[in-house]
CSV table of C-alpha atoms and ligand atoms in Angstrom, one decimal:
chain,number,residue,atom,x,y,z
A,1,UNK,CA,-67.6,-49.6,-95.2
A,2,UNK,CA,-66.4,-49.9,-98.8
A,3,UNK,CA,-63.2,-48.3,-99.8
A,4,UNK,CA,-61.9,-48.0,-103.1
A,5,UNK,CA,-58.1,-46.8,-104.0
A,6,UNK,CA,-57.1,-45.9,-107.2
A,7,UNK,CA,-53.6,-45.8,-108.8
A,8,UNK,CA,-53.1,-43.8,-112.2
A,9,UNK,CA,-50.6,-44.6,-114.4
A,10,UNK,CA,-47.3,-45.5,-114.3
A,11,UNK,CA,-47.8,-46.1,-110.4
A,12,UNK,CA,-47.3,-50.0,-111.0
A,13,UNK,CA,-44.0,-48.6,-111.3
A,14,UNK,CA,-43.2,-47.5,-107.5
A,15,UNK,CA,-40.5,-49.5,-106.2
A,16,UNK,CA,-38.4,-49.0,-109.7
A,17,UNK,CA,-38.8,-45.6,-110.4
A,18,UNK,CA,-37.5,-42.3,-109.1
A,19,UNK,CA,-36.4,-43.6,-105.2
A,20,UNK,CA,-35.4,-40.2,-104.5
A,21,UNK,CA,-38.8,-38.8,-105.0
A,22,UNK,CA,-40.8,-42.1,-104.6
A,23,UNK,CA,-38.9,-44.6,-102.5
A,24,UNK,CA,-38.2,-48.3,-102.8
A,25,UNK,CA,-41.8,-49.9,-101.9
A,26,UNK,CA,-43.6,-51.8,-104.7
A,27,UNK,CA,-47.1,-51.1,-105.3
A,28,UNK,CA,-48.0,-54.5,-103.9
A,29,UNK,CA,-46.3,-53.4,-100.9
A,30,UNK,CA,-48.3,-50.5,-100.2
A,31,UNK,CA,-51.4,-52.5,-101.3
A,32,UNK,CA,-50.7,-54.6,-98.6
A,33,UNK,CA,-50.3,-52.1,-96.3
A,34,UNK,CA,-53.7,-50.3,-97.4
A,35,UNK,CA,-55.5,-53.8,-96.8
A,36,UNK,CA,-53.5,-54.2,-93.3
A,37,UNK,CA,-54.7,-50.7,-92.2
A,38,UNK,CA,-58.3,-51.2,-93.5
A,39,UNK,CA,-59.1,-54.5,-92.1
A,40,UNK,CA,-57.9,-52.0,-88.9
A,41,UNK,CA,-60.3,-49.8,-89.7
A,42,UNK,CA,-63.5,-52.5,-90.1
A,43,UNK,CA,-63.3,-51.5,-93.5
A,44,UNK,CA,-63.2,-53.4,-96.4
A,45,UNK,CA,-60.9,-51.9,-99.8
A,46,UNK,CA,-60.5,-52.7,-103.3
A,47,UNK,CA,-57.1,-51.2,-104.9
A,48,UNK,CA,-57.1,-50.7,-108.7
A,49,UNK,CA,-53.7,-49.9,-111.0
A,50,UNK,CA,-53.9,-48.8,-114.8
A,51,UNK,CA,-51.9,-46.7,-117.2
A,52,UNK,CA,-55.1,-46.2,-119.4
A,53,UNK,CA,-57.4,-43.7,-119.3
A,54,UNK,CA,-60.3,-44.8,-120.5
A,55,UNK,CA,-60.0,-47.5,-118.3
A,56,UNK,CA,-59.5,-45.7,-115.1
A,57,UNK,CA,-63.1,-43.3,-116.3
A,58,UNK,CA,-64.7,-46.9,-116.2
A,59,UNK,CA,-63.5,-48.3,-112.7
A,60,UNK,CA,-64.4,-44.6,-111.8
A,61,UNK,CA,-68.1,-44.9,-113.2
A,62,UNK,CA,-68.9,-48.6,-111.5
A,63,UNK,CA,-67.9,-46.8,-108.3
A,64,UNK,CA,-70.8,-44.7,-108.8
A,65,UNK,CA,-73.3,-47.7,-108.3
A,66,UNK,CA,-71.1,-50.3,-106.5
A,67,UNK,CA,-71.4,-49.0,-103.1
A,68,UNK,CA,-68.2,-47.5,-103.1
A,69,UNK,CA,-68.6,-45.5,-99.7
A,70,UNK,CA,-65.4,-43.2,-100.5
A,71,UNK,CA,-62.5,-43.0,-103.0
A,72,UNK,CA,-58.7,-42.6,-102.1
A,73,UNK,CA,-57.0,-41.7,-105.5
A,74,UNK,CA,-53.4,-41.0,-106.6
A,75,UNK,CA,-53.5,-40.2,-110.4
A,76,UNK,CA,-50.3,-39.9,-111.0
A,77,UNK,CA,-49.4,-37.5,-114.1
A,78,UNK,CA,-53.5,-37.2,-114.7
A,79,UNK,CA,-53.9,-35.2,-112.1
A,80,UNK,CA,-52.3,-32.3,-113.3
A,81,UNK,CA,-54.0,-32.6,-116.9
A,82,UNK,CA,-56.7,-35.0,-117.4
A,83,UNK,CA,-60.4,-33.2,-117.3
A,84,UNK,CA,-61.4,-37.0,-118.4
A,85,UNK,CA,-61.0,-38.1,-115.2
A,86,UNK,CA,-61.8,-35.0,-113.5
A,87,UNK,CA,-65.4,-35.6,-114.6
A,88,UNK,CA,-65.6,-39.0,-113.8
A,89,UNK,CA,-64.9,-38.7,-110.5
A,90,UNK,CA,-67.0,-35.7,-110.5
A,91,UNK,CA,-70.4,-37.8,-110.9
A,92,UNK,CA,-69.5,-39.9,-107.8
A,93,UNK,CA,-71.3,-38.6,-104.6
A,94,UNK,CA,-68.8,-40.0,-102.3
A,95,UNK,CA,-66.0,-38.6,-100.1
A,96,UNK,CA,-62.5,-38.1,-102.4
A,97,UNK,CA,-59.0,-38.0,-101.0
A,98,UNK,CA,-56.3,-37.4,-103.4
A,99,UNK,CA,-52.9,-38.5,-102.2
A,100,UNK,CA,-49.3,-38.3,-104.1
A,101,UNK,CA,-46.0,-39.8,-102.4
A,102,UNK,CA,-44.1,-37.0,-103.0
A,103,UNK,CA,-44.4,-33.2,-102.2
A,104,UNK,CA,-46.2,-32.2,-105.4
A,105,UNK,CA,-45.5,-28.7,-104.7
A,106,UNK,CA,-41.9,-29.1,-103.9
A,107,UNK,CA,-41.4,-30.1,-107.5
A,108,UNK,CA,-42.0,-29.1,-110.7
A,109,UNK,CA,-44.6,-26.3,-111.7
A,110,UNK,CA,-46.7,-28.1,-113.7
A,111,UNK,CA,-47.2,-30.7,-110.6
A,112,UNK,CA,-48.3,-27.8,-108.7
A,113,UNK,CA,-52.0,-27.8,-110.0
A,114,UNK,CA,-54.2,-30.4,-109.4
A,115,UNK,CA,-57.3,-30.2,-111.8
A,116,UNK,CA,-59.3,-32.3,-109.0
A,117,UNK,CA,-58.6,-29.8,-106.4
A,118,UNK,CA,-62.0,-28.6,-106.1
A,119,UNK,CA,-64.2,-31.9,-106.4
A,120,UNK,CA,-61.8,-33.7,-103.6
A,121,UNK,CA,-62.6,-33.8,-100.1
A,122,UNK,CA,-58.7,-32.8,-99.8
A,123,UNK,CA,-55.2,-33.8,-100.5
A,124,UNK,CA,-52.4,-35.6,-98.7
A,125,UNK,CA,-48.9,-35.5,-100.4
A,126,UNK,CA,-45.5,-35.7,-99.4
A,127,UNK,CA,-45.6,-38.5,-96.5
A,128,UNK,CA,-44.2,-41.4,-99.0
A,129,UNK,CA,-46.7,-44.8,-98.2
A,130,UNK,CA,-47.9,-42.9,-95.3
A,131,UNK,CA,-49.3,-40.1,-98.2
A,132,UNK,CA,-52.0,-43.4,-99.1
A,133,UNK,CA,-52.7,-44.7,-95.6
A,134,UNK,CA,-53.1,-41.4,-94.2
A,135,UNK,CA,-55.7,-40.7,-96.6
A,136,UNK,CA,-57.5,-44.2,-96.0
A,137,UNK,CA,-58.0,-42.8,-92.4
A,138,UNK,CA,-59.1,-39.2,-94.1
A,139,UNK,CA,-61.4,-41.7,-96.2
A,140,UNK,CA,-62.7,-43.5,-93.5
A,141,UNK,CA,-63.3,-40.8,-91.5
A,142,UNK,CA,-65.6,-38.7,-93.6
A,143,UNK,CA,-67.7,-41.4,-94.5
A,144,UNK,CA,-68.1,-41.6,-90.5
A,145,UNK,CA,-68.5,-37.8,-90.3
A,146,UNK,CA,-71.2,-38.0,-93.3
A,147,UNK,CA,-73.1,-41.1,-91.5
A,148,UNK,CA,-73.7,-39.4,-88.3
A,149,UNK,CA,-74.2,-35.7,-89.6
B,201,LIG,C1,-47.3,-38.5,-108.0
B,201,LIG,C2,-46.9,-37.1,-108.4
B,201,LIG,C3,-47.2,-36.8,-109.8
B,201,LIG,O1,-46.8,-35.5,-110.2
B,201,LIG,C4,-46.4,-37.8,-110.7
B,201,LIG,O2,-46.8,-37.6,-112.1
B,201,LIG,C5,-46.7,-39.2,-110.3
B,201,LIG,C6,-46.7,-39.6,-108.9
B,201,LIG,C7,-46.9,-38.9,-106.6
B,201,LIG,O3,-47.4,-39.9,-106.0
B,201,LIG,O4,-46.1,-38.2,-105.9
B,201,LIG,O5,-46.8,-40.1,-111.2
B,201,LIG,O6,-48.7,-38.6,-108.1
């Protein structure tokens, strides 16, 4: 099984920024912890940072033919805006979990909308690191669930 995770911008930032909302662990940390719980799994993952749009809509396109069996994404501030990326991840086929570290809805209003609500298998947020590896298992899981249906 094939994994991808996706970071959106300003992610590579985690472990710097906002440790009230976002805590102290790098991005390479919970990388690491994402490959730890795959390997778990039997699953292999690939984990991809950017700040740039465009680029993310292309990572998000060679899923489509890659054999990317399911997508784990946290978008950061595009998921609240960006139809770019909405319809990128809208051609892929394959199970979507959307994830944030913090309580999206405990927060600001305009983090209260996510314009990939209804293309997403469904969303995790709040849990901190456990937010991502929580939705790895979510990931993992449908892919199971669509294998055997
Ligand atoms: C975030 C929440 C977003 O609202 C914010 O713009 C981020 C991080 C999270 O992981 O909690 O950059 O996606």
């Amino acid at each position: 099984m094939k994994l991808l995770v996706l970071h959106g911008l300003n992610l590579n930032m985690f472990g710097k920024r906002d440790p009230a909302q976002y805590g102290t662990t790098t991005l390479a940390e919970i990388d690491d912890a994402i490959a730890r719980l795959a390997a778990d799994l039997g699953a292999s993952v690939q984990c991809f940072q950017t700040n740039f749009e465009g680029a993310m809509v292309e990572r998000i396109h060679q899923a489509v033919s890659d054999g990317t069996d399911a997508v784990v994404i946290n978008a950061g501030a595009w998921t609240h805006y960006s139809y770019g990326i909405r319809d990128a991840l809208a051609i892929l086929s394959c199970p979507i979990v959307e994830v944030h570290m913090s309580n999206v809805h405990a927060r600001e209003p305009f983090r209260h909308t996510s314009v990939f609500s209804s293309i997403v298998r469904g969303q995790i947020c709040g849990f901190g690191v456990d937010s991502y590896l929580l939705g790895v298992r979510a990931a993992a899981s449908a892919v199971q669930q669509n294998r055997s249906a």
